Coordinates of C-alpha atoms and ligand atoms in Angstrom, one line a residue:
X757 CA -337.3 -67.7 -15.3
X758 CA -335.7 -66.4 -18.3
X759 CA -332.7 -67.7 -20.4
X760 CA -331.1 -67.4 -23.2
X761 CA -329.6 -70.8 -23.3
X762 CA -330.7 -74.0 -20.8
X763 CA -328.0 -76.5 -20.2
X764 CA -329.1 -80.0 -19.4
X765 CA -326.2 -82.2 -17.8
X766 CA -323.0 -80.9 -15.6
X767 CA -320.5 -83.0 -16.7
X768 CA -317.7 -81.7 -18.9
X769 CA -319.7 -80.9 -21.7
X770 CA -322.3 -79.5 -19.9
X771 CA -320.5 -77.1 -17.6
X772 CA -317.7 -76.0 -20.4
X773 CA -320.8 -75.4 -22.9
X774 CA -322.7 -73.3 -20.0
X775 CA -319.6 -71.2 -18.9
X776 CA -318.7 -70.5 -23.1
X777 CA -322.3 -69.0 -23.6
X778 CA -321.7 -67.3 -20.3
X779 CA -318.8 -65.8 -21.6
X780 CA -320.7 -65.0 -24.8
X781 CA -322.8 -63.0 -23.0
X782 CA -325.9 -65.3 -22.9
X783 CA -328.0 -65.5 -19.9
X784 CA -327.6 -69.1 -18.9
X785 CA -328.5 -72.4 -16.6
X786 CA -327.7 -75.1 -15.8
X787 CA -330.1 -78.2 -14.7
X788 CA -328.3 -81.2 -12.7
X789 CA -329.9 -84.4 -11.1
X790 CA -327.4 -84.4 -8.5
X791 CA -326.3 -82.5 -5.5
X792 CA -323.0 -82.0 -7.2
X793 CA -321.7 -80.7 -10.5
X794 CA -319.3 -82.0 -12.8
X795 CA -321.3 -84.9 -13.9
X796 CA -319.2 -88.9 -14.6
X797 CA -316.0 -87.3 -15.0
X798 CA -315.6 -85.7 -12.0
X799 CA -317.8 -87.8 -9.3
X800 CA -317.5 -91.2 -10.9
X801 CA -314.9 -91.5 -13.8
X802 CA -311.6 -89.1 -14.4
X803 CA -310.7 -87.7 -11.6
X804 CA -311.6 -90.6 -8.8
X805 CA -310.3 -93.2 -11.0
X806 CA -306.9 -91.0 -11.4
X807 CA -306.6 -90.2 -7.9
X808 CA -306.8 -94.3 -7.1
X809 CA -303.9 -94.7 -10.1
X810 CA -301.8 -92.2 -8.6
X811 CA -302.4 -93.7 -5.3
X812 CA -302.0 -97.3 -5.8
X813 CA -298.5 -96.2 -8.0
X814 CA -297.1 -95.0 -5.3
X815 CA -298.3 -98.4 -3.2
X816 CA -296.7 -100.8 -5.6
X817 CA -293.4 -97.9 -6.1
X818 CA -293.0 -97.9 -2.5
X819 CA -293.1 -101.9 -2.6
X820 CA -291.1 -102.9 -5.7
X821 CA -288.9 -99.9 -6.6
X822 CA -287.9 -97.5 -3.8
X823 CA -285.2 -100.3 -2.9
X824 CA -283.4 -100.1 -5.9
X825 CA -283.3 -96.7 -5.7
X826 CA -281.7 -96.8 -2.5
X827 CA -284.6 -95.7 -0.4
X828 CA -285.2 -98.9 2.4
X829 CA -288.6 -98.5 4.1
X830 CA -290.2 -101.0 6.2
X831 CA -292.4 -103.0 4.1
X832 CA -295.5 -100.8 2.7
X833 CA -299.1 -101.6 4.2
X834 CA -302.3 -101.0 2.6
X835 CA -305.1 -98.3 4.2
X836 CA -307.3 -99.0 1.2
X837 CA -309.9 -96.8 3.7
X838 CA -308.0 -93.5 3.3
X839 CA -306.7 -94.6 -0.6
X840 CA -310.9 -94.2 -1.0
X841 CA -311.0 -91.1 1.6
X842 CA -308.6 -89.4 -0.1
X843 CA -310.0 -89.7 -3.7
X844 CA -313.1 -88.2 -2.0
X845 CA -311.7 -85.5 -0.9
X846 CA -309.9 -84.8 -4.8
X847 CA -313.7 -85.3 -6.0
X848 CA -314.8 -82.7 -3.4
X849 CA -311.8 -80.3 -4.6
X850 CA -312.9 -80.7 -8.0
X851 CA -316.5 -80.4 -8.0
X852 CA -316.6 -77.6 -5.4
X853 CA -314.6 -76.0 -8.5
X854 CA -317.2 -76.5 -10.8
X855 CA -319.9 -74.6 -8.4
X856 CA -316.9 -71.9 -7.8
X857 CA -316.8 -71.7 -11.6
X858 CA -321.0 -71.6 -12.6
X859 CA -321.3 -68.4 -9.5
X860 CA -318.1 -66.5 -11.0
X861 CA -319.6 -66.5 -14.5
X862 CA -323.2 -65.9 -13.3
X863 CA -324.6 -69.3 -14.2
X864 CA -327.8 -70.3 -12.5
X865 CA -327.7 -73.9 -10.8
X866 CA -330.9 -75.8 -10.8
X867 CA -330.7 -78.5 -9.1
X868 CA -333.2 -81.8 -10.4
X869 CA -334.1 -83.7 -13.2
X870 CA -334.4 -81.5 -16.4
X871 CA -337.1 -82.5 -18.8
X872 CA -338.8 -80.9 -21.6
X873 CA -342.3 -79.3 -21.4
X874 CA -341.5 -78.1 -25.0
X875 CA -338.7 -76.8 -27.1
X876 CA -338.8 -73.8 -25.0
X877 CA -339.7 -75.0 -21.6
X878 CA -337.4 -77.0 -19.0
X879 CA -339.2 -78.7 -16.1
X880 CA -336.7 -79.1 -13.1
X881 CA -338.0 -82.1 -10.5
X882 CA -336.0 -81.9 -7.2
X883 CA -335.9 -84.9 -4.9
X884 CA -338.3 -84.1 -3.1
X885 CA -340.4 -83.7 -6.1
X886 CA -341.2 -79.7 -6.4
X887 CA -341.2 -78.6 -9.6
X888 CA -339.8 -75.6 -11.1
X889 CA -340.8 -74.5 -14.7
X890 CA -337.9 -72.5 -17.1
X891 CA -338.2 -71.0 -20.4
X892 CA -335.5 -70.5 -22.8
X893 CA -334.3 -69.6 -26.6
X894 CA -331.7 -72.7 -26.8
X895 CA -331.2 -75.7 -25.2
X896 CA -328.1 -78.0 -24.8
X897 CA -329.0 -81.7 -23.8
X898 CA -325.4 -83.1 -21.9
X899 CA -327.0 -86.0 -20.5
X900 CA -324.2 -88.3 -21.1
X901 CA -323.9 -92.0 -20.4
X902 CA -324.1 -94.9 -18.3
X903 CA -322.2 -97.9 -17.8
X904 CA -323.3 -101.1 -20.1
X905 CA -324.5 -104.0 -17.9
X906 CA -324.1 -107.4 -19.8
X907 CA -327.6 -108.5 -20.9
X908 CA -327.6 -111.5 -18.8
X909 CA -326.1 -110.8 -15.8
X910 CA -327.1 -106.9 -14.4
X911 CA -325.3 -105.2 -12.2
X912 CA -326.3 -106.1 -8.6
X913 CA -323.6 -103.2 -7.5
X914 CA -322.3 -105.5 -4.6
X915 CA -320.4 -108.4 -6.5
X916 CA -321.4 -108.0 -10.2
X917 CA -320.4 -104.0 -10.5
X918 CA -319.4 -101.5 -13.0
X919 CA -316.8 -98.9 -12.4
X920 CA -319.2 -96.6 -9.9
X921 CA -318.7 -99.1 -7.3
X922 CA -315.4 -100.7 -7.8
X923 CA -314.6 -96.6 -7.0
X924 CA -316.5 -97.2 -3.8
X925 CA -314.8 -100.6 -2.7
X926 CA -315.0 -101.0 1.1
X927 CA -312.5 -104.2 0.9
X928 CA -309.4 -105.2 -0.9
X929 CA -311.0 -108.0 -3.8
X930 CA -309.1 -111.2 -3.3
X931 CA -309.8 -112.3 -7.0
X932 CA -311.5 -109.5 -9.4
X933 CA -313.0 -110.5 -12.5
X934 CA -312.7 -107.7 -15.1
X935 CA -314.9 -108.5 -18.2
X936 CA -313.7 -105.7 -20.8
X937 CA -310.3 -105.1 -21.6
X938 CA -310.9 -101.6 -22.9
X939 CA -309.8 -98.9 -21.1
X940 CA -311.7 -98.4 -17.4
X941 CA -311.1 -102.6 -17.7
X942 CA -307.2 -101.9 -17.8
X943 CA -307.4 -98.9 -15.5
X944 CA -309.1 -100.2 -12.7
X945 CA -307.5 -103.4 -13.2
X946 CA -304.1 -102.1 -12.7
X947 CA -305.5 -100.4 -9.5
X948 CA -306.6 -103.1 -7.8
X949 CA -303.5 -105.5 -9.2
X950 CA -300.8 -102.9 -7.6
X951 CA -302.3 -103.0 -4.6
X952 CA -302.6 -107.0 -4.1
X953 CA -305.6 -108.4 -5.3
X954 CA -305.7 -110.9 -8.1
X955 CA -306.8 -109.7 -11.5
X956 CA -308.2 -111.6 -14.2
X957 CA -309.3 -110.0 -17.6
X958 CA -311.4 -111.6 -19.8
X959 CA -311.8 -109.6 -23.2
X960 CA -314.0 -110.6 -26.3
X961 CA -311.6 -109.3 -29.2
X962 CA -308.2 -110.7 -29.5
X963 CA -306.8 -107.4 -28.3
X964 CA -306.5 -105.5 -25.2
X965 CA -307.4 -101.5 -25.8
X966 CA -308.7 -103.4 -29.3
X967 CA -309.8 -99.6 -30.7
X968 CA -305.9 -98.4 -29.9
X969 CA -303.3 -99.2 -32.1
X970 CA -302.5 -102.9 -32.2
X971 CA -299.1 -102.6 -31.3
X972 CA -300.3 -100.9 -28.0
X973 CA -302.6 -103.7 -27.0
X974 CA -299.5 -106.0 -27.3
X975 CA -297.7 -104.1 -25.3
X976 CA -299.9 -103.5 -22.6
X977 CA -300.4 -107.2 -22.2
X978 CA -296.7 -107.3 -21.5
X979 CA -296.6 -105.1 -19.2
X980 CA -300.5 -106.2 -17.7
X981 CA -298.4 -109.8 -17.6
X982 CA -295.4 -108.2 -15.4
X983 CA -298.1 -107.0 -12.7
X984 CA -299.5 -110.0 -12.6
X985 CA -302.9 -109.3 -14.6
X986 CA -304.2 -112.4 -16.6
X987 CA -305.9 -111.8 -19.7
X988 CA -307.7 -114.3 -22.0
X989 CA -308.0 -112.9 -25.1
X990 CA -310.8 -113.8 -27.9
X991 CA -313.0 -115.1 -24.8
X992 CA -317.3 -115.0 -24.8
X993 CA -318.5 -114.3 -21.8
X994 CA -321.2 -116.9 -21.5
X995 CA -322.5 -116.6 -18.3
X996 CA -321.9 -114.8 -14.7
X997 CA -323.7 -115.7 -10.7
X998 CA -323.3 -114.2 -7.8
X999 CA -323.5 -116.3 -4.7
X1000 CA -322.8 -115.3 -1.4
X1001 CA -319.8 -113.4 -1.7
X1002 CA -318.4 -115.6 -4.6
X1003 CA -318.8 -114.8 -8.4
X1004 CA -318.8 -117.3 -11.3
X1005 CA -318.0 -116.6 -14.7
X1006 CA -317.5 -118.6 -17.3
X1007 CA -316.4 -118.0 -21.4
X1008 CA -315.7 -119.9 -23.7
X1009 CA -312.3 -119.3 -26.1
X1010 CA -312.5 -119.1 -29.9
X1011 CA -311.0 -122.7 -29.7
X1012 CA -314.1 -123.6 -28.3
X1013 CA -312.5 -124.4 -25.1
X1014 CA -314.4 -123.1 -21.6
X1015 CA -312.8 -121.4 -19.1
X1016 CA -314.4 -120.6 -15.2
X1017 CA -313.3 -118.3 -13.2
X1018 CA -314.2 -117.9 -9.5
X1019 CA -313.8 -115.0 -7.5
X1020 CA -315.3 -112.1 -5.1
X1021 CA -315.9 -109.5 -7.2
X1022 CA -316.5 -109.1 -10.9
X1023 CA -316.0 -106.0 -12.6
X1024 CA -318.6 -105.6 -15.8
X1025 CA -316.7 -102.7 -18.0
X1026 CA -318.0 -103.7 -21.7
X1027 CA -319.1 -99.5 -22.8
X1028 CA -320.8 -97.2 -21.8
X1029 CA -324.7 -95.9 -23.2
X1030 CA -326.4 -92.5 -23.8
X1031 CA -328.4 -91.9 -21.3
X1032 CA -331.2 -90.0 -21.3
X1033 CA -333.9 -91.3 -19.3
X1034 CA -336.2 -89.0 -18.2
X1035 CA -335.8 -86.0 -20.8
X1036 CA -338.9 -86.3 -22.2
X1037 CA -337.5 -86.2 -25.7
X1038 CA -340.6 -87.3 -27.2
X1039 CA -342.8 -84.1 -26.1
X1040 CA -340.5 -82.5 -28.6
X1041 CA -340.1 -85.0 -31.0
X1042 CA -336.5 -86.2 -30.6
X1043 CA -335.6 -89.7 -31.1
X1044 CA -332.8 -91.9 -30.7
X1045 CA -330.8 -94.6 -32.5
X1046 CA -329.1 -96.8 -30.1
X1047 CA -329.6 -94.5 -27.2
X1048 CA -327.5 -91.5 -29.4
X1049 CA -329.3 -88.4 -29.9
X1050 CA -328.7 -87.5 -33.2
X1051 CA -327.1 -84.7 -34.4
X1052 CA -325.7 -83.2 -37.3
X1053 CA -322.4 -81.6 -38.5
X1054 CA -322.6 -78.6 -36.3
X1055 CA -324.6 -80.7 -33.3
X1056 CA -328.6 -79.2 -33.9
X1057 CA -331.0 -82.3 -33.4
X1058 CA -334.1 -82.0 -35.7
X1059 CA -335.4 -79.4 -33.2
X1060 CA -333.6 -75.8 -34.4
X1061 CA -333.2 -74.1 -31.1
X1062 CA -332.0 -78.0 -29.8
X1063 CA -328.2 -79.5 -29.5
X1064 CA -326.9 -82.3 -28.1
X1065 CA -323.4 -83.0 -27.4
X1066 CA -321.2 -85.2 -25.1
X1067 CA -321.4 -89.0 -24.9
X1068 CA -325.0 -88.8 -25.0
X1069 CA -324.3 -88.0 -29.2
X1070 CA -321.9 -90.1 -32.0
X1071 CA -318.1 -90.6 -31.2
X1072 CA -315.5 -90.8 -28.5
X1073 CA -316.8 -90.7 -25.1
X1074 CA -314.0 -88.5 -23.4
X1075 CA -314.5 -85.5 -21.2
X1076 CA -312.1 -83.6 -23.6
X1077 CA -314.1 -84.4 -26.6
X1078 CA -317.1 -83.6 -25.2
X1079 CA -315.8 -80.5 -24.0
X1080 CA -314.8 -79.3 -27.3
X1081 CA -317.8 -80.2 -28.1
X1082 CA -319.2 -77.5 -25.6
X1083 CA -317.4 -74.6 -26.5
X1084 CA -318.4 -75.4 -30.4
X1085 CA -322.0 -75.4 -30.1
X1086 CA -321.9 -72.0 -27.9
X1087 CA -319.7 -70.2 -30.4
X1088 CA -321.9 -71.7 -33.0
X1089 CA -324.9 -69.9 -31.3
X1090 CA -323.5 -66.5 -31.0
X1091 CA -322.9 -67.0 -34.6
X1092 CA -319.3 -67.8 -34.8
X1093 CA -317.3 -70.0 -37.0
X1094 CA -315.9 -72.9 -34.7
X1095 CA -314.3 -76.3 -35.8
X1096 CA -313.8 -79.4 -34.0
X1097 CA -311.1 -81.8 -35.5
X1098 CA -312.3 -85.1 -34.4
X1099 CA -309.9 -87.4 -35.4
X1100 CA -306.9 -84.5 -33.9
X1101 CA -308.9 -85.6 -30.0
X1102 CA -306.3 -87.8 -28.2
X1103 CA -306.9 -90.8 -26.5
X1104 CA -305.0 -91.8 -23.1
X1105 CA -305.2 -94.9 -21.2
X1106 CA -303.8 -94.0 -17.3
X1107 CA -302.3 -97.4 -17.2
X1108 CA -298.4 -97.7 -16.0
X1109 CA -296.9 -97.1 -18.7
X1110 CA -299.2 -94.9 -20.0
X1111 CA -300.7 -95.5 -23.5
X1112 CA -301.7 -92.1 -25.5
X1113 CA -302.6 -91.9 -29.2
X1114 CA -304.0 -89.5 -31.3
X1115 CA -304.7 -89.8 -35.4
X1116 CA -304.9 -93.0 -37.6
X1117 CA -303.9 -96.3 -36.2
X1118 CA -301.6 -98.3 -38.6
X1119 CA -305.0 -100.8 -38.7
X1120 CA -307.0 -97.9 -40.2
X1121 CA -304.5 -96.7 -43.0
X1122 CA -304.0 -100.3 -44.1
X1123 CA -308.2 -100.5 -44.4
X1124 CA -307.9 -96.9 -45.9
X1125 CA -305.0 -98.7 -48.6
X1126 CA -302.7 -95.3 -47.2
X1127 CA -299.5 -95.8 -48.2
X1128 CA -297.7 -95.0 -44.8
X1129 CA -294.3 -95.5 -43.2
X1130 CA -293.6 -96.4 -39.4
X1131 CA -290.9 -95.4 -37.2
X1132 CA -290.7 -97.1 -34.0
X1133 CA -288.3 -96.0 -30.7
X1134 CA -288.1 -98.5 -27.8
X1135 CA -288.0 -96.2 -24.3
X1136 CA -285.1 -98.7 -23.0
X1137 CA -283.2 -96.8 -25.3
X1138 CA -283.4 -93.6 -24.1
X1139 CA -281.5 -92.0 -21.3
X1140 CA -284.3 -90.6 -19.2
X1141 CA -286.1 -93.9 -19.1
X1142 CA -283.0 -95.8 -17.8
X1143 CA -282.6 -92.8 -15.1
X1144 CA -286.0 -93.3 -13.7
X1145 CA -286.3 -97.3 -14.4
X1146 CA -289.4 -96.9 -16.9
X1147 CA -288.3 -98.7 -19.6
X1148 CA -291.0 -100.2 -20.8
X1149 CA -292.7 -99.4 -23.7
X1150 CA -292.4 -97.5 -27.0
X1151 CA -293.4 -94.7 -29.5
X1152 CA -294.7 -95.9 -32.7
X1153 CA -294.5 -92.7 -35.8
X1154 CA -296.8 -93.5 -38.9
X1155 CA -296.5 -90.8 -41.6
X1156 CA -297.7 -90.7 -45.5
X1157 CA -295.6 -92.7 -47.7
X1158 CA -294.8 -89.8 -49.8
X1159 CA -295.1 -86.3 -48.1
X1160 CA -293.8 -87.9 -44.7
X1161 CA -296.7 -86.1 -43.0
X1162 CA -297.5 -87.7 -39.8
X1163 CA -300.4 -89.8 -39.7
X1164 CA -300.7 -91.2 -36.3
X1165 CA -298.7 -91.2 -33.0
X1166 CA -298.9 -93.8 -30.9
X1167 CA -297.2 -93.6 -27.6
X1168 CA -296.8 -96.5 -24.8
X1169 CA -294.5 -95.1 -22.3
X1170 CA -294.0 -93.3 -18.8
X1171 CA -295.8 -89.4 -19.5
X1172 CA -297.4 -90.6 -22.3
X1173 CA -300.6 -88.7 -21.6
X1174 CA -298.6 -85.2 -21.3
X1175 CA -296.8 -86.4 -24.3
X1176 CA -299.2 -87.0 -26.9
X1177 CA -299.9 -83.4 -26.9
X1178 CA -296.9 -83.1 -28.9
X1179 CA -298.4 -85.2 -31.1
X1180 CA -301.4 -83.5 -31.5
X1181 CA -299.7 -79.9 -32.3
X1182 CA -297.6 -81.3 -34.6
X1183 CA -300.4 -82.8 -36.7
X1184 CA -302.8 -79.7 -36.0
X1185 CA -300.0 -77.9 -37.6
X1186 CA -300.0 -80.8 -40.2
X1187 CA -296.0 -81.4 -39.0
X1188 CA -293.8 -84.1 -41.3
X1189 CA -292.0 -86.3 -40.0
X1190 CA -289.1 -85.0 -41.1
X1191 CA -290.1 -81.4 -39.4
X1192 CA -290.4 -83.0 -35.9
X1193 CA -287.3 -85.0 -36.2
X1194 CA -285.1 -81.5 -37.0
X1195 CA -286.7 -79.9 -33.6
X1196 CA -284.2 -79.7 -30.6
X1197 CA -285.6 -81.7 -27.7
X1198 CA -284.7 -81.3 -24.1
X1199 CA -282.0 -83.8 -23.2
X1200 CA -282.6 -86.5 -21.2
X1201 CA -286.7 -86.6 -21.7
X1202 CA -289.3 -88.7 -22.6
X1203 CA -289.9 -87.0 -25.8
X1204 CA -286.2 -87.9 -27.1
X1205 CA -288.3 -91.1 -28.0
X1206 CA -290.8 -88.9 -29.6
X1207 CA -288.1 -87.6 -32.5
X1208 CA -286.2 -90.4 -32.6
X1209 CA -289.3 -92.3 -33.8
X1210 CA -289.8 -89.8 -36.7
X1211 CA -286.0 -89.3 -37.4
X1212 CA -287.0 -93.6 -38.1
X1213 CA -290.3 -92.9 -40.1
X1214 CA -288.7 -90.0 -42.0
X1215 CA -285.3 -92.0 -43.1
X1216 CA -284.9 -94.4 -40.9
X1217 CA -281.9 -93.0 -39.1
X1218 CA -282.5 -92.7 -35.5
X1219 CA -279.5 -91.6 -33.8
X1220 CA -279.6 -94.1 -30.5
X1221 CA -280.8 -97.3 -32.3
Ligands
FAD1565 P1 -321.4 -86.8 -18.1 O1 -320.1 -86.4 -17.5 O2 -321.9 -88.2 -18.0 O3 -322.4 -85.8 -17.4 C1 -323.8 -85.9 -17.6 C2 -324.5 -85.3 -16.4 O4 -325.9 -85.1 -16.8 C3 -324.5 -86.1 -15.2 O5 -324.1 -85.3 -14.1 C4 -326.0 -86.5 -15.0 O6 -326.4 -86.6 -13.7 C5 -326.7 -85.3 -15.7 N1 -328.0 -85.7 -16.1 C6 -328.4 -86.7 -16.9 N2 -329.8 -86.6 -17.2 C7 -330.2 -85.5 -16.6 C8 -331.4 -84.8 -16.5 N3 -332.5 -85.3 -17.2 N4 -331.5 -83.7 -15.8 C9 -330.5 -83.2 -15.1 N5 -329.3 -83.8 -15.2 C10 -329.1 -84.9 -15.9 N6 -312.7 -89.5 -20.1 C11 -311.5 -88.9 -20.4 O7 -311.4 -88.1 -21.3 N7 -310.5 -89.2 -19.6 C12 -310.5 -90.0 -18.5 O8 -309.5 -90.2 -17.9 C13 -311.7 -90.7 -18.3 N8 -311.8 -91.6 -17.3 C14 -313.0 -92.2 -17.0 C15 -313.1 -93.1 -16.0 C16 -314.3 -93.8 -15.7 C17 -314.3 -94.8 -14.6 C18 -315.4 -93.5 -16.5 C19 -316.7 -94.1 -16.2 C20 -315.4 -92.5 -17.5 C21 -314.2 -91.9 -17.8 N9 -314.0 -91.0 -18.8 C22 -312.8 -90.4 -19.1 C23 -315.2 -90.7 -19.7 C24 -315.8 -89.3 -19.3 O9 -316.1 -89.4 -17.9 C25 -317.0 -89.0 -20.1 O10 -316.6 -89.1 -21.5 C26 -317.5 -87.6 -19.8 O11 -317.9 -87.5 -18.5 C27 -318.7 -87.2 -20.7 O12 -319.1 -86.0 -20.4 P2 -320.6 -85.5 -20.6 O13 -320.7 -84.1 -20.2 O14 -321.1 -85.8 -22.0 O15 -321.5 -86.4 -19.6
NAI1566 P1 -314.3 -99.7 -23.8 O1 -315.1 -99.5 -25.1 O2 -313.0 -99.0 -23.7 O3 -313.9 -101.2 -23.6 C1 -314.9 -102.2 -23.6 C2 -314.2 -103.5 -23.9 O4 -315.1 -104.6 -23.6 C3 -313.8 -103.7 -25.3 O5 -312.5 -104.0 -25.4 C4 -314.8 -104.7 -25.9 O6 -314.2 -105.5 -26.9 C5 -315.0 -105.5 -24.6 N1 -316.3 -106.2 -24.6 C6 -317.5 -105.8 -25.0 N2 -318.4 -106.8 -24.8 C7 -317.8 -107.8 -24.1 C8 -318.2 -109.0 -23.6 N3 -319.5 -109.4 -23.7 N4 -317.3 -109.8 -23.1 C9 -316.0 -109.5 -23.0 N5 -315.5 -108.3 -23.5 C10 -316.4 -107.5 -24.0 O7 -315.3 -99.4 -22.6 P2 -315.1 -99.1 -21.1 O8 -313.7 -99.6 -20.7 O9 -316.3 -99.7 -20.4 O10 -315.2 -97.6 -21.0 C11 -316.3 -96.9 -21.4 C12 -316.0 -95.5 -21.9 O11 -315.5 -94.7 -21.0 C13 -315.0 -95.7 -23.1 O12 -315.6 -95.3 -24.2 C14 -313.9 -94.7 -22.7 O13 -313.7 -93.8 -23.8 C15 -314.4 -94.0 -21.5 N6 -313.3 -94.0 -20.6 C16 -312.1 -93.2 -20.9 C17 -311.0 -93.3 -20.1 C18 -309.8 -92.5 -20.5 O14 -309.9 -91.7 -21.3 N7 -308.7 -92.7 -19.8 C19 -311.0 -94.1 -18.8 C20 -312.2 -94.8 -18.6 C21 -313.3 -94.8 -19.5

């Protein structure tokens, strides 16, 4: 078989790339390992953890808040059976999508494990082990990652697990041990902490989120603190057993002091690696630096007819990054002129409040020696928050000293994740402060909080502060 272009990897780099050069007009294919499409994002990482946030928020709405709302319901019980059934069936939804998507645009699916003959030819292994041989002009490798197990303790994927299986629970954890507070740490946490079980996070920097904004990470660990999440801070993880159905870890604190934790399940979400086991990169000469494929500015590996994009090459490992990243290297093979704005890709952590940035964090433009300003809005002050109760939380403006155009935005808050897109225009369109501030914005929404943190960074004259 034929093709102009061979896509390695369905996951949201793979499958946007493949249904670009479709659109292009190049004959493609894609080659997947597993019986479904869509890759980490869609069977093991967005969407399933989303649906079990959504899920569990309601849970812990239905038990906390509906009261003061005036809604009286017997007290709420947990089916954490259909809470997993149901974010099954959203996977389903999704990924049958995908395969909706590849036979509308005339995408051949091949399903097996995709691995270089030579820079031309594609060997596809099924499970059962027949081998189909394609050719092709280009290639696109979107083999992205793979959770990072901590070197001395592996993943034994029944009580020392990474974020496939805490997806998969079959029972409620009485005491979960998260070691990472990064962002599937804090997201899963929260899951599990809304929905009863006792959550304890043990992170190595002295920051949750550490890459976000610092004044995020202190927030969150407010609000983690409210839901009854306990974080140490600055901890080592020294060493973790499973026995039985117990699970021991213990750190030790920069104080030197040890800590030991006992409890059922402990959740190992310290990164995630390129993964490209069984591509046979070396038949065509490919190597890579701490599991990356490398790439350069327009994502050709050494190989000319060769790309790589995704989390399996440098930078943020987001769906939305490596689909950009997708649509770029396709245009970039029909010849076009494409452009990827790297540090314009958002960031979201689906925690309640939300926590969405996108640009410099005030920690980079002081490394940098920016001169910057910052305008911060508490959401307690704004109307819409007090309406629905979400008061917690904040946006955070930083824009140049002297042209007042905005650097960062930094949002913790209820919407955040819809919000930051705000954020993002207004800097794609290289927005002052000042210009955002003199916008009209609904009244009473979220984003109120939005211009009232850049009428602080422009002048310092918010109106409701
Ligand atoms: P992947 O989605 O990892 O897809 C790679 C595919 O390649 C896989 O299907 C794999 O089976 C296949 N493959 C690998 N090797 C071969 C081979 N040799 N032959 C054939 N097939 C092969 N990002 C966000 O932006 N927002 C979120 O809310 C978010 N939530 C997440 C939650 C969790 C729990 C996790 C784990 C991740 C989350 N992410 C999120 C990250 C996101 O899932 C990844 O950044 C994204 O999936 C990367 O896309 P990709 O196309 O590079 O690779
Ligand atoms: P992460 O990089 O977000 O967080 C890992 C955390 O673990 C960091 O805070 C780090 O300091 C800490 N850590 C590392 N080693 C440690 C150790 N030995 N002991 C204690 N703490 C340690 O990685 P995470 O949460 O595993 O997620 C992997 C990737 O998946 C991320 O890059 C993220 O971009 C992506 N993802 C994105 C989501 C989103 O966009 N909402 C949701 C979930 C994952």
């Amino acid at each position: 078989m034929q093709y102009n272009v061979i896509v390695i990897g369905s996951g949201p780099g793979g499958y946007v790339a493949a249904i670009r050069c479709a659109q292009l007009g190049f004959k493609t294919a894609i080659v997947e390992k597993y019986k479904t499409l869509g890759g980490t994002c869609l069977n093991v990482g967005c969407i399933p953890s989303k649906a079990l946030l959504d899920s569990s928020e309601h849970f812990i709405n239905a038990k906390q808040h509906f009261k003061e709302h005036g809604i009286e319901i017997p007290e709420p019980k947990l089916n954490l059976g259909q809470m997993i059934k149901r974010k099954g069936e959203v996977v389903k939804a999704n990924v049958d999508g995908i395969a909706f998507l590849m036979k509308k645009n005339k995408i051949d699916v091949h399903t097996g494990v995709g691995s270089f003959v030579d820079k031309n030819t594609i060997k596809v292994t099924a499970e059962d082990g027949k081998e189909t041989t394609l050719t092709t002009e280009k290639v696109i490798i979107a083999t992205g990652s793979k959770p990072t197990p901590l070197p001395f303790a592996p993943f034994d994927k029944k009580r020392i697990i990474s974020s496939t299986e805490a997806l998969e629970l079959k029972e409620l954890p009485k005491h979960l041990i998260v070691i990472g507070g990064g962002v599937i740490g804090m997201e899963l946490g929260s899951v599990f902490a809304r929905v009863g079980s006792k959550v304890t996070v043990v992170e190595f920097l002295d920051s949750l989120i550490p890459t976000m904004d610092g004044t995020m990470g202190k927030e969150l660990l407010k609000v983690a603190k409210k839901l009854g999440i306990e974080s140490y801070l600055g901890h080592k993880v020294t060493s973790v057993e499973s026995k039985g159905d117990e699970v021991t870890v213990k750190a030790e604190g920069k104080d030197g002091k040890s800590i030991e934790l006992k409890g059922d399940y402990c959740l190992v979400s310290i990164g995630r690696r390129p993964y490209t086991d069984g591509l046979g990169l070396d038949k065509i000469g490919i190597e890579t630096v701490k599991g990356q494929i490398q790439v350069d500015d327009h994502l050709k590996t050494k190989v000319d007819n060769v790309y790589a994009i995704g989390d399996v090459v440098r930078g943020a490992m987001l769906a939305h990054k490596a689909e950009e990243e997708g649509v770029y290297v396709a245009e970039t093979m029909a010849g076009q002129k494409p452009h990827v704005h790297y540090n314009l890709i958002p960031g979201v952590v689906y925690t309640w409040p939300e926590v969405a940035s996108v640009g410099y964090t005030e920690e980079q433009l002081k490394t940098q020696g920016k001169a910057y300003k910052v305008g911060n809005f508490p959401y307690k002050a704004l109307g819409r928050a007090r309406a629905s109760g979400d008061t917690d939380g904040l946006v955070k403006i930083l824009a140049d000293k002297t042209t007042d155009e905005i650097l960062g935005v930094h949002i913790i808050g209820a919407r955040a994740a819809d919000m930051i897109a705000a954020g993002v225009t207004a800097m794609e369109f290289r927005a002052s402060a000042e210009d955002v501030s003199r916008m009209s914005h609904a009244h009473p929404t979220y984003m109120e909080a939005v211009k009232e943190a850049c009428l602080a960074a422009t002048a310092n004259r918010p109106i409701h502060m």
